Amino acid sequence: MDDLEQALHAARALVLADLAAGDVARAEVVSLVEDSVSHRRWWVEQWPEGVAYVAGLVAQDVQDALLERYGRWPLCPVCAEDEPDGPHALEVEPELGPDPHWVCAKAGVVVAAVGSLGSGRGAGTTS
């Protein structure tokens, strides 16, 4: 298996682990992961140096697709759930770099590496 396929399989597994931790890995959501992996395969074929960034990009793609269809994901476990605007989602940092993590931008803390979200309240979705 070449580096691209390894990176794509790893990205798929990491994002699916985070989705499963939040109990949102339903078939239609897994399809969003597959769509992103397919798109990112093409993207890395165009820019091979970007292979190290695939996991973070797939996580961001799935997060964006979920926001459009279902609501925010993954929810921040650091900040109070009774925020005036409702719970906010974690962000992937770095936006374009290796070793992506889920972070709470409000509190400025790293919550977990992509693929390592716990099964607590921070993993769900909300509209």
Short mmCIF file of C-alpha atoms in Angstrom, two decimals:
data_model
loop_
_atom_site.label_atom_id
_atom_site.label_comp_id
_atom_site.label_asym_id
_atom_site.label_seq_id
_atom_site.Cartn_x
_atom_site.Cartn_y
_atom_site.Cartn_z
CA MET A 1 0.00 0.00 0.00
CA ASP A 2 1.45 3.39 -0.96
CA ASP A 3 1.73 6.46 1.30
CA LEU A 4 -1.41 8.05 -0.11
CA GLU A 5 -3.59 5.01 0.55
CA GLN A 6 -2.12 4.60 4.05
CA ALA A 7 -2.84 8.25 4.83
CA LEU A 8 -6.39 7.98 3.50
CA HIS A 9 -7.11 4.79 5.47
CA ALA A 10 -5.66 6.36 8.61
CA ALA A 11 -7.72 9.54 8.15
CA ARG A 12 -10.88 7.50 7.62
CA ALA A 13 -10.20 5.46 10.76
CA LEU A 14 -9.43 8.52 12.91
CA VAL A 15 -12.55 10.43 11.90
CA LEU A 16 -14.75 7.33 12.23
CA ALA A 17 -13.36 6.80 15.76
CA ASP A 18 -14.33 10.36 16.70
CA LEU A 19 -17.78 9.94 15.17
CA ALA A 20 -18.27 6.64 17.00
CA ALA A 21 -17.18 8.26 20.27
CA GLY A 22 -20.02 10.74 19.83
CA ASP A 23 -22.46 8.04 18.76
CA VAL A 24 -23.02 9.80 15.43
CA ALA A 25 -21.45 7.22 13.10
CA ARG A 26 -24.70 6.43 11.30
CA ALA A 27 -24.63 5.20 7.70
CA GLU A 28 -25.42 8.61 6.21
CA VAL A 29 -22.63 10.19 8.28
CA VAL A 30 -20.14 7.49 7.28
CA SER A 31 -21.03 8.34 3.67
CA LEU A 32 -19.84 11.90 4.37
CA VAL A 33 -16.50 10.47 5.47
CA GLU A 34 -16.25 8.43 2.28
CA ASP A 35 -17.08 11.49 0.17
CA SER A 36 -14.32 13.45 1.88
CA VAL A 37 -11.77 10.65 1.50
CA SER A 38 -12.57 10.43 -2.21
CA HIS A 39 -12.18 14.18 -2.64
CA ARG A 40 -8.95 14.24 -0.63
CA ARG A 41 -7.51 11.39 -2.74
CA TRP A 42 -7.85 13.64 -5.78
CA TRP A 43 -6.47 16.63 -3.80
CA VAL A 44 -3.32 14.75 -2.73
CA GLU A 45 -2.80 13.41 -6.24
CA GLN A 46 -2.65 17.08 -7.33
CA TRP A 47 -0.42 18.11 -4.38
CA PRO A 48 1.55 15.08 -3.09
CA GLU A 49 3.27 17.13 -0.37
CA GLY A 50 -0.16 17.49 1.28
CA VAL A 51 -0.38 13.80 2.23
CA ALA A 52 0.57 14.62 5.85
CA TYR A 53 -2.43 16.94 6.13
CA VAL A 54 -5.14 14.49 5.07
CA ALA A 55 -6.42 13.51 8.55
CA GLY A 56 -7.08 17.10 9.58
CA LEU A 57 -8.66 17.95 6.26
CA VAL A 58 -11.00 14.95 6.33
CA ALA A 59 -12.00 15.88 9.90
CA GLN A 60 -12.75 19.44 8.77
CA ASP A 61 -14.65 18.25 5.69
CA VAL A 62 -16.85 15.98 7.79
CA GLN A 63 -17.37 18.69 10.40
CA ASP A 64 -18.49 21.13 7.69
CA ALA A 65 -20.81 18.58 6.06
CA LEU A 66 -22.36 17.71 9.42
CA LEU A 67 -22.95 21.38 10.20
CA GLU A 68 -24.85 21.79 6.94
CA ARG A 69 -27.01 18.70 7.52
CA TYR A 70 -27.25 17.91 11.25
CA GLY A 71 -25.63 20.54 13.45
CA ARG A 72 -22.37 21.29 15.20
CA TRP A 73 -19.88 18.48 15.81
CA PRO A 74 -17.94 17.72 17.91
CA LEU A 75 -19.31 19.78 20.76
CA CYS A 76 -16.87 21.38 23.16
CA PRO A 77 -16.62 19.49 26.47
CA VAL A 78 -14.63 22.34 28.07
CA CYS A 79 -17.16 25.18 28.02
CA ALA A 80 -20.50 25.19 29.79
CA GLU A 81 -23.43 23.76 27.87
CA ASP A 82 -25.57 26.74 28.89
CA GLU A 83 -23.66 29.23 26.75
CA PRO A 84 -25.90 32.04 25.45
CA ASP A 85 -25.56 30.85 21.84
CA GLY A 86 -25.69 27.17 22.77
CA PRO A 87 -22.76 24.77 22.80
CA HIS A 88 -20.04 25.43 20.27
CA ALA A 89 -18.02 22.99 18.21
CA LEU A 90 -14.36 22.22 18.58
CA GLU A 91 -11.99 23.27 15.80
CA VAL A 92 -9.22 21.37 14.06
CA GLU A 93 -5.76 22.83 14.48
CA PRO A 94 -3.59 23.26 12.65
CA GLU A 95 -5.97 23.98 9.80
CA LEU A 96 -3.41 22.75 7.32
CA GLY A 97 -0.70 20.76 9.01
CA PRO A 98 0.32 17.40 10.38
CA ASP A 99 -0.74 16.05 13.80
CA PRO A 100 -4.23 17.62 13.88
CA HIS A 101 -6.02 18.16 17.20
CA TRP A 102 -9.50 19.17 18.28
CA VAL A 103 -9.24 22.42 20.22
CA CYS A 104 -11.56 24.76 22.06
CA ALA A 105 -10.74 28.11 20.49
CA LYS A 106 -12.66 29.96 23.23
CA ALA A 107 -10.65 28.50 26.09
CA GLY A 108 -7.50 28.01 24.05
CA VAL A 109 -7.03 24.38 25.06
CA VAL A 110 -6.32 21.19 23.17
CA VAL A 111 -9.10 18.67 23.86
CA ALA A 112 -7.85 15.62 21.94
CA ALA A 113 -5.94 14.51 18.89
CA VAL A 114 -8.13 13.82 15.87
CA GLY A 115 -9.19 10.21 16.36
CA SER A 116 -9.01 10.38 20.17
CA LEU A 117 -12.21 12.08 21.27
CA GLY A 118 -13.77 10.57 24.37
CA SER A 119 -17.37 9.40 24.52
CA GLY A 120 -18.45 12.25 26.84
CA ARG A 121 -20.72 15.18 26.12
CA GLY A 122 -18.18 16.83 23.80
CA ALA A 123 -18.76 14.38 21.01
CA GLY A 124 -22.43 14.96 20.08
CA THR A 125 -24.13 17.25 17.59
CA THR A 126 -26.57 20.09 17.98
CA SER A 127 -28.38 22.39 15.56
#
